[in-house]
DNA sequence: TGTCCACAGGAAATACGGGGGT
DNA sequence: ACCCCCGTATTTCCTGTGGACA
């Protein structure tokens, strides 16, 4: 009888494992790994599902003038991250470009991606490299020279030139110089019909521009609204169909992921990565994707985000976070003031052997921590007892501990390397 | 009502590192 | 080798500021 039991158990396990395979093609759960052709495929389906229909239509009408020989204006686009700006525009430009080839209209389009934050010089250099007008420089060459390189390279192209500039607001320094070059100077010096598409994810972006530059974009704006839950559901079901085996999701899973993602930011990328994480957890647990698993995946993603953020952050940033954690452990209140935090930071630096910075910089570090949602701070006046930041950490104890250990590890390892 | 705390946060100055041209 | 250019990180200096307290 025991032998019989054992056999049955194994059979059950095998059956179970066979059932529990739910991931068919993991690449469709991770945008980074998606091959180009697959990405095209997914895009095609998304657009066929009428998601981003309005925006594509707007783009079409904006550029329709090309076929009548007109010169369309520059276009400013904004929308939050993960609303499909880049993909939609790239997709559209490809179609436009092949259409122009058919009709024998010379058109060149380039995609300049400024995702990595850098100064004006970097942006110019990136553009020059993209156009194959210059080699890569770190520094040592003037803006002027870089601009001339670009102009020289473009001096004999006479068709339409569309420059699609992604994440413009990422230019950290002298952004106006870069834009003024593109908008005012470049068109006068090259024969082609230049059309700029500037993309940004900050809604307030145009307000910080030089008014003379801003005027070039009046009424030529296109806003990508965040995906609503319905759009996200469409996007998710496309992914699920490609990535997972049939029947591997419980009732309501798509709706729930879509709801979580749209509540946060309407970010499609987040929705997909939540789906991915859920799928992996489900496979590990040998079950379908259930609503509970989604919750777990969501909190794990959050933790991961914090930890990788810290691991890759500068030492001083880590130290500031550690100091805040230490200080808030000591205090009996449920918040700490910036003075206390700075004292704690000084102790921490002494202990770890890290050079300590002035309180001025420390204040900026605190602001950054706040921005990253690692701490919450607000400025409070305690009357006679001065003004101060009131800092609190709004996280479960376990996560705080986890973060603290990560920092300790990261700083500890670096100290070893120095010796 | 004025004072004054304990900081916030902007601006400019300084230090530093590293690359290019000649 | 020398000088110039540029970007980043910090420091230094400075001007606010909300409200408890006298």
PDB file of C-alpha atoms in Angstrom, chain A residues 74 151 176-190 194 196 210-216:
ATOM      1  CA  UNK A  74       7.448  71.593 -35.411  1.00  0.00           C
ATOM      2  CA  UNK A 151      25.571  71.790 -40.215  1.00  0.00           C
ATOM      3  CA  UNK A 176      17.929  76.776 -24.366  1.00  0.00           C
ATOM      4  CA  UNK A 177      21.177  76.809 -26.278  1.00  0.00           C
ATOM      5  CA  UNK A 178      20.449  73.396 -27.685  1.00  0.00           C
ATOM      6  CA  UNK A 179      16.892  74.242 -28.628  1.00  0.00           C
ATOM      7  CA  UNK A 180      17.791  77.626 -29.999  1.00  0.00           C
ATOM      8  CA  UNK A 181      20.288  75.894 -32.221  1.00  0.00           C
ATOM      9  CA  UNK A 182      17.702  73.470 -33.529  1.00  0.00           C
ATOM     10  CA  UNK A 183      14.904  75.928 -33.927  1.00  0.00           C
ATOM     11  CA  UNK A 184      16.464  79.197 -34.923  1.00  0.00           C
ATOM     12  CA  UNK A 185      19.890  78.567 -36.272  1.00  0.00           C
ATOM     13  CA  UNK A 186      19.881  75.190 -37.968  1.00  0.00           C
ATOM     14  CA  UNK A 187      16.978  75.823 -40.364  1.00  0.00           C
ATOM     15  CA  UNK A 188      18.707  78.908 -41.680  1.00  0.00           C
ATOM     16  CA  UNK A 189      21.915  77.138 -42.455  1.00  0.00           C
ATOM     17  CA  UNK A 190      20.793  73.940 -44.066  1.00  0.00           C
ATOM     18  CA  UNK A 194      13.476  70.649 -40.881  1.00  0.00           C
ATOM     19  CA  UNK A 196      11.244  68.836 -35.055  1.00  0.00           C
ATOM     20  CA  UNK A 210      12.738  80.689 -23.430  1.00  0.00           C
ATOM     21  CA  UNK A 211       9.606  82.496 -24.667  1.00  0.00           C
ATOM     22  CA  UNK A 212      11.106  83.064 -28.088  1.00  0.00           C
ATOM     23  CA  UNK A 213      11.540  79.344 -28.521  1.00  0.00           C
ATOM     24  CA  UNK A 214       8.189  78.576 -26.995  1.00  0.00           C
ATOM     25  CA  UNK A 215       6.433  80.658 -29.614  1.00  0.00           C
ATOM     26  CA  UNK A 216       7.493  78.213 -32.293  1.00  0.00           C
TER      27      UNK A 216
END
